[in-house]
Structure formats: structure tokens, C-alpha cells
Short mmCIF file of C-alpha atoms in Angstrom, two decimals:
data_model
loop_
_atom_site.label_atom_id
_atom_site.label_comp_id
_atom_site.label_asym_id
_atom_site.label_seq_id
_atom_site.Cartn_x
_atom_site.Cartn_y
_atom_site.Cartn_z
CA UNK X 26 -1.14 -17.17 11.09
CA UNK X 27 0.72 -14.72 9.26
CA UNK X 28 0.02 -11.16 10.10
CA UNK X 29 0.34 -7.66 11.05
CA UNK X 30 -1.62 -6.55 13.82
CA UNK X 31 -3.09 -2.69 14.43
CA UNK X 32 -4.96 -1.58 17.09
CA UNK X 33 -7.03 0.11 17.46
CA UNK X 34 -9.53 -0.08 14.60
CA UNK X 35 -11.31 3.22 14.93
CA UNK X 36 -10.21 5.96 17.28
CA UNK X 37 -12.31 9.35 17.30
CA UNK X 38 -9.99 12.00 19.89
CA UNK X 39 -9.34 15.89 20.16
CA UNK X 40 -7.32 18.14 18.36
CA UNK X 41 -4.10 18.37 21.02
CA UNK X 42 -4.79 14.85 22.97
CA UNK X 43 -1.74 12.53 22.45
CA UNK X 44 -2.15 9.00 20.91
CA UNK X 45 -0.51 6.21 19.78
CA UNK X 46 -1.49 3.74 17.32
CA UNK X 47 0.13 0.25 18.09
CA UNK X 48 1.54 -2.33 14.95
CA UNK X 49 2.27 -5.95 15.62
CA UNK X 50 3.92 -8.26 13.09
CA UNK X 51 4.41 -12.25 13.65
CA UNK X 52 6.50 -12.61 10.35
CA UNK X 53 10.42 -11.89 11.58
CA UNK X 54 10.32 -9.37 9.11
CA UNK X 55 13.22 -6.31 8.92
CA UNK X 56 10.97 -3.63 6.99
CA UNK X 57 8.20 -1.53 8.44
CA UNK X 58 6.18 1.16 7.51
CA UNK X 59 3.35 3.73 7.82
CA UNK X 60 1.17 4.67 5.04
CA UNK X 61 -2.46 6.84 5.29
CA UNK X 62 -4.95 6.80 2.86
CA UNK X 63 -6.73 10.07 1.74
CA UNK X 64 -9.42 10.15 -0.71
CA UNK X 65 -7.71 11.20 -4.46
CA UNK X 66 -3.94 10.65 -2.65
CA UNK X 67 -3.83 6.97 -2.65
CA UNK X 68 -1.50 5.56 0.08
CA UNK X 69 1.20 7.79 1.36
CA UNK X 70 4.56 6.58 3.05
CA UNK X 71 4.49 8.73 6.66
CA UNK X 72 8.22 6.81 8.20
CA UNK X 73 9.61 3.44 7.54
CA UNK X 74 12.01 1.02 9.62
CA UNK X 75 15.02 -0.86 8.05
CA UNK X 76 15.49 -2.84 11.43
CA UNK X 77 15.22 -2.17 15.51
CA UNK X 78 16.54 1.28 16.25
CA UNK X 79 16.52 2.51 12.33
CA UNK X 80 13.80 4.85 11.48
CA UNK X 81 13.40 7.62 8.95
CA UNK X 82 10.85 9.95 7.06
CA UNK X 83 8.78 8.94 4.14
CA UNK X 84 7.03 11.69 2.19
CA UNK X 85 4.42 12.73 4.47
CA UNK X 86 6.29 12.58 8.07
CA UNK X 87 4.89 16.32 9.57
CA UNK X 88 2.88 15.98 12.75
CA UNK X 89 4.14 12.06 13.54
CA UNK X 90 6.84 10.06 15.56
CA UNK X 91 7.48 6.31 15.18
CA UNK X 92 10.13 3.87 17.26
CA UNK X 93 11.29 0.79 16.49
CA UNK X 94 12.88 -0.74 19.68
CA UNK X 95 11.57 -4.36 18.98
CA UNK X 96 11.70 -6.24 15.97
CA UNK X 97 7.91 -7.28 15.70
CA UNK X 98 6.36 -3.71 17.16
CA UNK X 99 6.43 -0.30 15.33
CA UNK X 100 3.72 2.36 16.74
CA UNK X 101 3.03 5.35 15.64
CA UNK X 102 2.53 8.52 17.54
CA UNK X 103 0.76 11.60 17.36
CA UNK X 104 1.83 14.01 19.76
CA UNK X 105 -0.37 16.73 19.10
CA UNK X 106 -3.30 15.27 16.95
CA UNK X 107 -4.74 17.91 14.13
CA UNK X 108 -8.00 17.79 12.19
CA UNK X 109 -5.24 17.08 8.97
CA UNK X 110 -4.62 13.99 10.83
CA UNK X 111 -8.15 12.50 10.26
CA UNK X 112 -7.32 9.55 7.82
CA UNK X 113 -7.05 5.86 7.36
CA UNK X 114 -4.10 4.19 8.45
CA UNK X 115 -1.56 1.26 7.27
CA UNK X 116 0.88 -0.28 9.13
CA UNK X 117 3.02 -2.60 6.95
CA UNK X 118 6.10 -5.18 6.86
CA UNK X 119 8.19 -6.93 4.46
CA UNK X 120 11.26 -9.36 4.68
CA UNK X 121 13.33 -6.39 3.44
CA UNK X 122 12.78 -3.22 1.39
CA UNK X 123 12.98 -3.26 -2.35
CA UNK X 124 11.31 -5.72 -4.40
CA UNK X 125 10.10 -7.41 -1.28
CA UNK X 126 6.05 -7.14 -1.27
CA UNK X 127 4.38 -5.55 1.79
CA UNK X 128 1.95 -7.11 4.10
CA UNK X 129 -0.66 -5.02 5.39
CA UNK X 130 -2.57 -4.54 8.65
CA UNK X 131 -6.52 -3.94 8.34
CA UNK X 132 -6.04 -0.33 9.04
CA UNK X 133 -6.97 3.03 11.50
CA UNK X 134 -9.89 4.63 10.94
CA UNK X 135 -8.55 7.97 13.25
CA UNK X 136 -10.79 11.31 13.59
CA UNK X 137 -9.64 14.30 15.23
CA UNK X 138 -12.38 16.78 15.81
CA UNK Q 3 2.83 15.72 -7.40
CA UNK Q 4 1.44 11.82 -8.25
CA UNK Q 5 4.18 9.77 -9.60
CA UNK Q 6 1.92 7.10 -10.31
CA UNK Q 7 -1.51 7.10 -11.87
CA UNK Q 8 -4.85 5.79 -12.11
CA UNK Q 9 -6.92 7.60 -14.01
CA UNK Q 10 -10.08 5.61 -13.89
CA UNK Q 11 -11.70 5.40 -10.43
CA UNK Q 12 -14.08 3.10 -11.12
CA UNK Q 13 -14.69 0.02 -13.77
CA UNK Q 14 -17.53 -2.24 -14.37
CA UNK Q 15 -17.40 -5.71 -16.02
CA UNK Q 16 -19.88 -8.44 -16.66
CA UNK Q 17 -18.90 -11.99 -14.92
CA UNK Q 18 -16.86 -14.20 -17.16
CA UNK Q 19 -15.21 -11.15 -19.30
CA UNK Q 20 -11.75 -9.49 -19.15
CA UNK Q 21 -10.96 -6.76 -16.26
CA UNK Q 22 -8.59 -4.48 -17.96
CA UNK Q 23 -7.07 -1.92 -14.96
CA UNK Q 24 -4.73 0.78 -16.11
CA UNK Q 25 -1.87 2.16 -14.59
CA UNK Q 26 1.09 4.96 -15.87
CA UNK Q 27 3.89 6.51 -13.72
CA UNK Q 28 6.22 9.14 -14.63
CA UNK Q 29 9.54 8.20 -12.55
CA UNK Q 30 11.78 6.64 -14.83
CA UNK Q 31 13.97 5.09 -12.41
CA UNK Q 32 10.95 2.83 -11.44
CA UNK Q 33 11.49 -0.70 -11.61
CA UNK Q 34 9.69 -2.83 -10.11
CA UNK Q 35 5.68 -2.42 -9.90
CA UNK Q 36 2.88 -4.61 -8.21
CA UNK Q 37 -0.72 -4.61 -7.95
CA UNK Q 38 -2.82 -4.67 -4.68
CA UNK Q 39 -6.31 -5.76 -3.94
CA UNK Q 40 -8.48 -4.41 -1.53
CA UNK Q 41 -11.39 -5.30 0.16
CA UNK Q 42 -13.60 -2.81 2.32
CA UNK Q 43 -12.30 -2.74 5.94
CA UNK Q 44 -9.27 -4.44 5.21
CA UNK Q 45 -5.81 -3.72 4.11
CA UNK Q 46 -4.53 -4.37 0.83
CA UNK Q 47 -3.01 -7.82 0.04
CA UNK Q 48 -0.46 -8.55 -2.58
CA UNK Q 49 -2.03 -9.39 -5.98
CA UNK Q 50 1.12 -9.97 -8.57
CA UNK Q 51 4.52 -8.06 -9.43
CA UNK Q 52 6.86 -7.49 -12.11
CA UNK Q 53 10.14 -6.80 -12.92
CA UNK Q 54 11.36 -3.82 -15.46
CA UNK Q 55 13.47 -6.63 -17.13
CA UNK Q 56 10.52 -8.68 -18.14
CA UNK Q 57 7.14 -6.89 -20.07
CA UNK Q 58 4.71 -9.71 -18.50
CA UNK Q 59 3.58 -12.06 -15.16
CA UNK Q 60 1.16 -14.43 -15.03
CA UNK Q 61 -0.13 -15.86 -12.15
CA UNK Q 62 -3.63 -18.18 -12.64
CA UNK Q 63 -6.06 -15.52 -13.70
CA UNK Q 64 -4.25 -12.44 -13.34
CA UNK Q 65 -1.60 -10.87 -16.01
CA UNK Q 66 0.58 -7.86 -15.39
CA UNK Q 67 1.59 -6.20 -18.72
CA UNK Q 68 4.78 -3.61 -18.78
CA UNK Q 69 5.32 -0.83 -21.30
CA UNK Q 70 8.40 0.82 -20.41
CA UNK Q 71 9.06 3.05 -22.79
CA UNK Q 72 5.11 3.98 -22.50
CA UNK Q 73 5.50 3.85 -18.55
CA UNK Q 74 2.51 2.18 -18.29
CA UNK Q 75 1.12 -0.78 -17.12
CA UNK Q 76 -2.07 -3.21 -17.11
CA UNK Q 77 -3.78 -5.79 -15.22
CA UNK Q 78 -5.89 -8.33 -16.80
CA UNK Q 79 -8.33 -10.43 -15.65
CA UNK Q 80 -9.95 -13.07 -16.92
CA UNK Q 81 -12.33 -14.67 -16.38
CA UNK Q 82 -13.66 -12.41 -14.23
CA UNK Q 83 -15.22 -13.35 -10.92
CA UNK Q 84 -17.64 -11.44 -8.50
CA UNK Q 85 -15.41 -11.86 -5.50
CA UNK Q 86 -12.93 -9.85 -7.70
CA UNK Q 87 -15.03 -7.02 -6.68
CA UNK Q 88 -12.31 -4.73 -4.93
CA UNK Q 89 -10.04 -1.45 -4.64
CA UNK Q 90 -6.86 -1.98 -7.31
CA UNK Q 91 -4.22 -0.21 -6.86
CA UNK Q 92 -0.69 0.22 -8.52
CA UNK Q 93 2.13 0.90 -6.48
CA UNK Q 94 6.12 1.21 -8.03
CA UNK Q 95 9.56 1.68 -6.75
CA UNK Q 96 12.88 2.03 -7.68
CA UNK Q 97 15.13 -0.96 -6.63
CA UNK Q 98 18.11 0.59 -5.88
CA UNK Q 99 17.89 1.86 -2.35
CA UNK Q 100 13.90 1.18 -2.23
CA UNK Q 101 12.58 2.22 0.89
CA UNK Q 102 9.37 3.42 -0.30
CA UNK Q 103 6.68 2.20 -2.30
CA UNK Q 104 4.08 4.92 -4.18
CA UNK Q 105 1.02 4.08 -4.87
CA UNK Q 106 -1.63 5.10 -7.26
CA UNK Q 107 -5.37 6.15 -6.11
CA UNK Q 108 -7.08 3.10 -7.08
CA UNK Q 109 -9.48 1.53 -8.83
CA UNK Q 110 -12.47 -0.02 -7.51
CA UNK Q 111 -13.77 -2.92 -9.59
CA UNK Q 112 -17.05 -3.88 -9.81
CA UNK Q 113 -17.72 -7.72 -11.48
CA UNK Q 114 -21.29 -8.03 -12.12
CA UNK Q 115 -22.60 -11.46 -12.07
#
């Protein structure tokens, strides 16, 4: 089956304790991308991946690291975790950017006390 | 600074109407827009697309309506069904270099049957 894969589902940590948040895809696809959801904010773009080894910000990149040294895997990191941080996360993937429609994991519910 | 917008957060229809869900965005370089669906404790899923060059999709019971010199755009439903019941949101990009999409703040749908 089609899909992209986050783990974990819900992760409560402390402010300071580094974590990372894995992302699986099974669909060969080129583009990946973080998103969090904030009440009122809709979904906003943390980095995106053009391919393995090609990374770069999106519009809310402060306080995060990604890597992309396989196609199919693209984690995200927090370093130092900050109460800011609490939100839902996305990993997505698509064949290739532009009018190419993303495929969604089921999302990480993270809280940083 | 929202580029695209969803002003109504929530909408109620009987079973068996039209589901009208409104969208407007303010970038004019957007061209291409879709809708996603999503259900609680999942991640959105593709719904339908559309092209600037073209004012409407179809696809079964779903319609995607484009004003572009209004920048706005509609989803239409019909007939409406209670496992429509879902978060609806808008997202847009610009072709041309896309490596982003933005998305609106959704709309969560309620079909009553």
C-alpha cells in the first residue's frame, strides 16, 4: 500500500531534550516536506526536499533540522525542543514539486512542556 | 500574513443538499489550487485540483470553481453525504519553481443526515 509513514504518533518531552521525528515513504517519490498545523495558521511549510542530499527552508524553518540521505526517509529534528514547538505535524511526498499533489502521513501530535 | 483564506470555520448542511466551501488568496502568481479533506487523526488526502487555465474540475460529486480575476475559489458538493463530514482546506501555489504549497485554515464540514 501506498503511503507515508510517521512515527511516532504522539510524543510529550522537555523543553531542551533532543528528538527526532522519523518519515517513511513507499512511493519512489523525489519531493518531501514538513508542514505543522496550528490552530487559526492552517498548515505551514517548516523545510522541503527536491531529492537525496537537497534540502532547504520553507516559511517556518526556526528551531528545526531535516536530512535527506535516502530517497524514502526524511526526519525531522529538534535539537533543542521549545514550548513554540508544541504542534501537529505533517510529513509529506509527491512525485515532484509543482502541480504534483502531496500525500500525507497521519501526523505528530508533539508537546513540549 | 495568510496568502490564502478561509473565512468560514465551520459549515453545516442537511444530507442530500449542496456543500458550498469558499476559498480567496491574494498571490497573484498562484496557479494551481487543490482542495484537501481531512478526517480527525489523520492527514489530509487529496480531494480535486485545478489549473489557472481552466475556471472548473469535476470529479463525481465534487466541483472546483476558479475566479481569477476575483481570486477566489469554491468547492461544491452535491449530493452531500455524511461521511463528507471533514476538515477542507484550500491550499495554492505558483507553478513556476513550486516548492511550497500554502494552505488555508480550513473548514470543517458537518453533513447532517
Amino acid at each position: 500500500e501506498a503511503q507515508v509513514t510517521q512515527n511516532p504518533r504522539y510524543l510529550i518531552t522537555v523543553t531542551g531534550k533532543k528528538l527526532t521525528v522519523t518519515c517513511s515513504q513507499n512511493m519512489n517519490h523525489e519531493y518531501m516536506s514538513w508542514y505543522r498545523q496550528d490552530p487559526g495558521l492552517g498548515l505551514r511549510q517548516i523545510y522541503y526536499s527536491m531529492n537525496v542530499e537537497v534540502t532547504d527552508k520553507g516559511d517556518v524553518p526556526e528551531g528545526y533540522k531535516v536530512s535527506r540521505k535516502e530517497k524514502r526517509n526524511f526526519p525531522l529534528i529538534l535539537e533543542s525542543p521549545s514550548p513554540n514547538q508544541t504542534s501537529l505535524y505533517f510529513c509529506a511526498s509527491s512525485l515532484r514539486r509543482g502541480n504534483s499533489p502531496l500525500h500525507f502521513g497521519n501526523g505528530t501530535r508533539l508537546t513540549v512542556t | 500574513d495568510q496568502q490564502v483564506k478561509q473565512n468560514s470555520p465551520s459549515l453545516s448542511v442537511q444530507e442530500g443538499r449542496i456543500s458550498i466551501l469558499n476559498c480567496d488568496y491574494t498571490n497573484s502568481m498562484f496557479d494551481y489550487f487543490l482542495w484537501y479533506k481531512k478526517y480527525p487523526a489523520e492527514g489530509p488526502t487529496f480531494l480535486i485540483s485545478i489549473s489557472s487555465i481552466k475556471d472548473k474540475n469535476e470529479d463525481g460529486r465534487f466541483t472546483v470553481f476558479l475566479n481569477k480575476s476575483a481570486k477566489h475559489l469554491s468547492l461544491h458538493i452535491v449530493p452531500s453525504q455524511p461521511g463528507d463530514s471533514a476538515v477542507y482546506f484550500c491550499a495554492a501555489s505558483a507553478q513556476t519553481g513550486a516548492n511550497n504549497l500554502f494552505f488555508g485554515t480550513g473548514t470543517r464540514l458537518t453533513v447532517i443526515p
